[in-house]
XYZ file of C-alpha atoms in Angstrom:
345
model
C -22.932 -37.769 59.075
C -20.180 -40.174 58.042
C -20.080 -41.985 54.718
C -18.912 -45.576 54.636
C -17.770 -47.572 51.657
C -20.867 -49.601 50.459
C -18.725 -52.672 49.626
C -17.266 -52.717 53.164
C -20.732 -52.335 54.649
C -22.113 -55.249 52.601
C -19.156 -57.401 53.628
C -19.825 -56.757 57.289
C -23.520 -57.540 56.896
C -22.605 -60.826 55.276
C -20.296 -61.478 58.240
C -23.174 -60.828 60.666
C -25.459 -63.176 58.735
C -22.743 -65.833 58.642
C -22.253 -65.701 62.410
C -25.962 -65.847 63.112
C -26.312 -68.748 60.674
C -23.788 -70.704 62.754
C -25.930 -70.027 65.823
C -28.967 -71.263 63.852
C -27.189 -74.497 62.961
C -26.370 -75.136 66.610
C -29.969 -74.458 67.607
C -31.179 -76.920 64.966
C -28.815 -79.606 66.293
C -30.102 -79.035 69.823
C -33.692 -79.275 68.642
C -32.947 -82.548 66.875
C -31.649 -83.995 70.139
C -34.748 -82.915 72.039
C -37.478 -84.362 69.809
C -40.562 -85.266 71.838
C -41.083 -88.884 72.752
C -44.036 -90.553 71.039
C -47.209 -89.477 72.815
C -49.630 -91.931 74.434
C -52.267 -93.289 72.137
C -55.055 -91.584 74.044
C -57.368 -89.319 72.116
C -56.032 -85.824 71.448
C -56.441 -82.903 69.109
C -53.907 -82.413 66.262
C -50.873 -80.267 67.157
C -51.078 -77.876 64.225
C -54.159 -75.720 64.238
C -54.925 -72.692 62.136
C -57.680 -71.012 64.060
C -56.437 -67.484 63.359
C -56.038 -66.218 59.782
C -52.451 -66.034 58.499
C -50.740 -62.659 58.697
C -50.092 -61.019 55.304
C -47.892 -58.165 54.172
C -50.951 -55.894 54.334
C -51.669 -56.828 57.968
C -48.060 -57.318 59.106
C -48.026 -53.929 60.808
C -50.863 -53.772 63.312
C -53.459 -51.012 63.327
C -52.223 -50.059 66.781
C -48.718 -49.367 65.433
C -49.961 -47.701 62.251
C -52.075 -45.293 64.313
C -48.962 -43.708 65.861
C -47.616 -40.432 64.474
C -44.309 -40.262 62.638
C -42.560 -38.760 65.672
C -44.040 -41.411 67.966
C -42.942 -44.164 65.571
C -39.442 -42.760 65.308
C -39.060 -42.643 69.106
C -40.614 -46.079 69.571
C -38.319 -47.567 66.898
C -35.248 -46.010 68.501
C -36.205 -47.334 71.919
C -37.018 -50.844 70.627
C -33.714 -50.924 68.752
C -31.806 -49.846 71.866
C -33.606 -52.484 73.975
C -32.921 -55.312 71.466
C -36.577 -55.686 70.444
C -35.533 -55.901 66.817
C -38.424 -57.983 65.393
C -40.350 -59.226 68.447
C -42.686 -59.126 70.280
C -45.514 -58.373 67.895
C -46.712 -54.749 67.915
C -43.644 -53.627 69.860
C -40.513 -54.157 67.768
C -38.172 -52.053 65.648
C -39.097 -53.647 62.305
C -42.827 -52.895 62.680
C -42.195 -49.347 63.829
C -39.798 -48.654 60.936
C -42.219 -50.169 58.400
C -45.054 -47.992 59.687
C -42.719 -44.980 59.639
C -41.681 -45.774 56.062
C -45.385 -45.682 55.064
C -45.633 -42.198 56.549
C -42.219 -40.970 55.328
C -41.300 -42.978 52.198
C -38.208 -40.918 51.401
C -36.533 -41.158 54.812
C -33.032 -42.556 54.139
C -32.436 -43.370 57.818
C -35.519 -45.608 57.877
C -34.395 -47.476 54.747
C -30.917 -47.949 56.199
C -32.325 -49.293 59.487
C -34.555 -51.796 57.679
C -31.600 -52.912 55.542
C -29.677 -53.651 58.742
C -32.579 -55.503 60.361
C -33.718 -57.752 57.486
C -30.849 -60.305 57.706
C -31.733 -60.946 61.365
C -35.404 -61.229 60.442
C -34.590 -63.891 57.822
C -32.651 -65.934 60.382
C -35.468 -65.543 62.934
C -37.948 -66.926 60.380
C -35.745 -69.984 59.804
C -35.397 -70.562 63.534
C -39.154 -70.232 64.058
C -39.736 -72.850 61.360
C -37.177 -75.198 62.915
C -38.916 -75.056 66.287
C -42.307 -75.434 64.514
C -43.558 -72.028 65.645
C -45.361 -71.410 62.374
C -47.522 -68.522 63.616
C -44.395 -66.556 64.487
C -42.686 -67.615 61.252
C -45.662 -66.361 59.209
C -45.726 -63.067 61.138
C -42.019 -62.488 60.500
C -42.355 -63.547 56.851
C -45.169 -61.021 56.428
C -42.897 -58.315 57.889
C -40.133 -59.354 55.484
C -42.512 -59.250 52.510
C -43.779 -55.801 53.475
C -40.214 -54.553 53.882
C -39.018 -56.022 50.558
C -41.474 -57.974 48.412
C -38.577 -58.935 46.087
C -36.302 -60.209 48.846
C -34.315 -63.185 47.444
C -35.043 -65.364 50.519
C -38.796 -64.714 50.653
C -40.020 -67.443 48.278
C -37.746 -70.039 49.879
C -38.953 -69.126 53.357
C -42.622 -69.272 52.338
C -42.056 -72.715 50.821
C -40.195 -73.872 53.921
C -42.966 -72.661 56.245
C -45.648 -74.449 54.227
C -43.628 -77.667 53.952
C -42.667 -77.791 57.610
C -46.198 -76.891 58.713
C -47.615 -79.702 56.591
C -45.050 -82.152 57.979
C -45.851 -81.115 61.543
C -49.571 -81.551 60.929
C -48.967 -85.044 59.618
C -46.812 -85.948 62.597
C -49.392 -84.584 64.980
C -52.116 -86.636 63.317
C -49.977 -89.746 63.505
C -48.933 -89.295 67.122
C -52.386 -88.264 68.363
C -51.074 -86.053 71.133
C -53.311 -85.692 74.145
C -54.730 -82.295 75.032
C -52.501 -82.196 78.081
C -49.396 -82.956 76.049
C -50.356 -80.363 73.478
C -50.860 -77.684 76.154
C -47.539 -78.544 77.709
C -45.831 -78.481 74.333
C -47.267 -75.057 73.610
C -46.082 -73.711 76.953
C -42.610 -75.087 76.368
C -42.654 -73.808 72.810
C -43.587 -70.292 73.948
C -40.907 -70.315 76.649
C -38.268 -71.525 74.190
C -39.368 -68.993 71.623
C -39.086 -66.114 74.093
C -35.706 -67.328 75.350
C -34.402 -67.842 71.824
C -35.666 -64.485 70.617
C -34.136 -62.663 73.575
C -30.745 -64.294 73.041
C -30.854 -63.871 69.273
C -31.780 -60.208 69.490
C -29.093 -59.529 72.084
C -26.497 -61.252 69.871
C -27.733 -59.374 66.814
C -27.650 -56.064 68.686
C -24.058 -56.684 69.811
C -22.978 -57.553 66.304
C -24.756 -54.528 64.844
C -23.063 -52.316 67.421
C -19.688 -53.823 66.487
C -20.459 -53.287 62.796
C -21.466 -49.673 63.367
C -18.323 -49.065 65.441
C -16.203 -50.519 62.634
C -18.075 -48.346 60.097
C -17.394 -45.266 62.224
C -13.736 -46.210 62.536
C -13.492 -46.562 58.749
C -15.253 -43.227 58.262
C -12.967 -41.509 60.786
C -9.888 -42.958 59.069
C -11.173 -41.851 55.667
C -11.799 -38.349 57.037
C -8.302 -38.278 58.572
C -6.789 -39.418 55.267
C -8.688 -36.702 53.406
C -7.565 -34.092 55.934
C -3.933 -35.250 55.630
C -4.149 -35.155 51.834
C -5.669 -31.661 51.960
C -2.925 -30.492 54.343
C -0.251 -31.935 52.056
C -1.856 -30.226 49.057
C -1.945 -26.916 50.930
C 1.720 -27.344 51.857
C 2.593 -28.134 48.225
C 0.632 -25.072 47.054
C 2.456 -22.948 49.641
C 5.838 -24.257 48.498
C 4.936 -23.557 44.868
C 3.804 -20.025 45.741
C 7.029 -19.387 47.653
C 9.061 -20.693 44.707
C 7.199 -18.395 42.311
C 7.720 -15.432 44.652
C 11.453 -16.225 44.945
C 11.754 -16.466 41.170
C 9.979 -13.137 40.798
C 12.293 -11.526 43.361
C 15.329 -12.964 41.607
C 14.090 -11.716 38.252
C 13.514 -8.270 39.732
C 17.012 -8.243 41.234
C 18.717 -9.330 37.979
C 19.747 -6.342 35.826
C 17.951 -6.089 32.529
C 20.008 -6.979 29.469
C 19.627 -6.074 25.829
C 21.580 -6.613 22.581
C 21.793 -5.165 19.089
C 18.713 -7.091 17.972
C 16.665 -4.996 20.410
C 17.581 -1.726 18.597
C 14.621 -0.138 16.805
C 15.779 2.985 14.839
C 13.644 6.109 14.910
C 15.996 8.442 13.057
C 19.291 7.637 11.257
C 20.362 10.711 9.169
C 23.190 9.909 6.677
C 26.621 11.446 7.141
C 27.730 14.577 5.229
C 30.144 13.807 2.353
C 33.432 15.686 2.837
C 33.703 18.273 -0.055
C 37.369 17.492 -0.822
C 36.660 13.748 -1.080
C 33.570 14.412 -3.178
C 35.546 16.639 -5.631
C 38.279 14.059 -5.822
C 35.742 11.227 -6.349
C 37.132 9.396 -3.333
C 35.036 6.578 -1.857
C 35.493 4.582 1.369
C 33.937 3.242 4.532
C 34.133 3.719 8.288
C 33.215 1.180 11.010
C 31.887 2.963 14.077
C 31.302 1.450 17.541
C 28.607 3.289 19.484
C 26.454 2.888 22.622
C 22.692 3.523 22.713
C 21.370 4.633 26.120
C 18.074 3.595 27.687
C 16.407 6.751 26.309
C 17.346 5.723 22.738
C 20.065 8.364 22.183
C 23.690 7.583 21.220
C 25.827 8.239 24.290
C 29.247 7.325 22.865
C 30.771 6.742 19.420
C 34.283 5.937 18.150
C 35.925 4.827 14.930
C 37.063 1.197 14.927
C 38.553 1.219 11.432
C 38.336 3.306 8.255
C 39.408 3.054 4.634
C 40.959 5.306 3.595
C 42.165 6.406 7.001
C 40.848 9.636 8.582
C 39.135 11.038 5.461
C 35.582 10.086 6.448
C 36.054 9.531 10.241
C 34.742 12.889 11.518
C 31.583 12.893 9.388
C 30.790 9.257 10.224
C 31.025 9.838 14.007
C 29.021 13.090 13.787
C 26.230 11.302 11.899
C 26.075 8.373 14.353
C 25.813 10.724 17.355
C 22.624 12.159 15.831
C 20.933 8.754 15.486
C 17.872 7.983 17.687
C 16.339 4.614 18.665
C 13.359 3.437 20.673
C 13.988 3.440 24.483
C 15.629 0.272 25.887
C 15.652 -1.607 29.199
C 19.459 -1.438 29.268
C 22.203 0.281 27.223
C 23.398 -1.530 24.076
C 26.829 -1.228 22.444
C 27.131 -2.252 18.787
C 29.024 -1.547 15.572
C 27.892 -0.291 12.183
C 29.845 0.230 8.902
C 29.028 3.441 7.042
C 29.876 3.604 3.350
C 30.808 6.720 1.317
C 30.373 6.573 -2.477
C 30.411 9.710 -4.650
C 28.135 8.011 -7.167
C 25.305 7.512 -4.605
């Protein structure tokens, strides 16, 4: 199931309503040009009669439709929708079937979505019914609209329009005193025009809904493609990052380990032996020794760099350094240390 941006969907619905409103305006202009000529003054019954009780939201869906099961209603609604019976004829249209189905399955999101799509066309059909003075049909459609959405923003206006236009028609009928023959003919023509108008309107609405749904699907497909492309790009970026990390690790592994004098941690540094002759003579001095500590922490090489006085303390200094031990290292370290000799120490 594809998800479409709600703002885009509302914009397209407004576009559908706008196009159908233009068709309504043209129909109104045609009706104005075809107003009936004044009827003969012979006796006749008034044109507007209210023999049958007005349809209400409670009776908008017939008992025949309500008696169907949820599965039967779902199939009937699908078929009526496919055959452009969106809101007419009575007892066999998509709006009634979906309303009855909503009563049986209040939480069905597909039913709510279908009714949302159908209500703009129902509003326009009510206005057209009023304009052609088909008040029975207008009241039936208004009752369907009220049952679908009792808070619909157009409902109060439509109810007022129906009542006002019905009252005006009754007054005209009383003034013109249409004959029974004229009234029968008018009703036949009215029914024919209503059926023709409804068929055309529902076909137009169905085409526009199909175009809207195709556009919605196109948007959803594009959004899915964009998400897939973004995901692929993210995967590629992750792969590149992983390869970079692996290369860095390989490079680090291939680079020889290095260490310096700061890495030396002494374990044992025995002092040098004081030469007896120097000790008896009270001679002091110092020796700077350069030595290398191997990876196992032992001193692998040692040599005198300088000494003062020369050669007196060299041997003992080197012998002492060779016995020193340090913590193991990652790599050998070469450093220098100065060893002092003081007979007073």
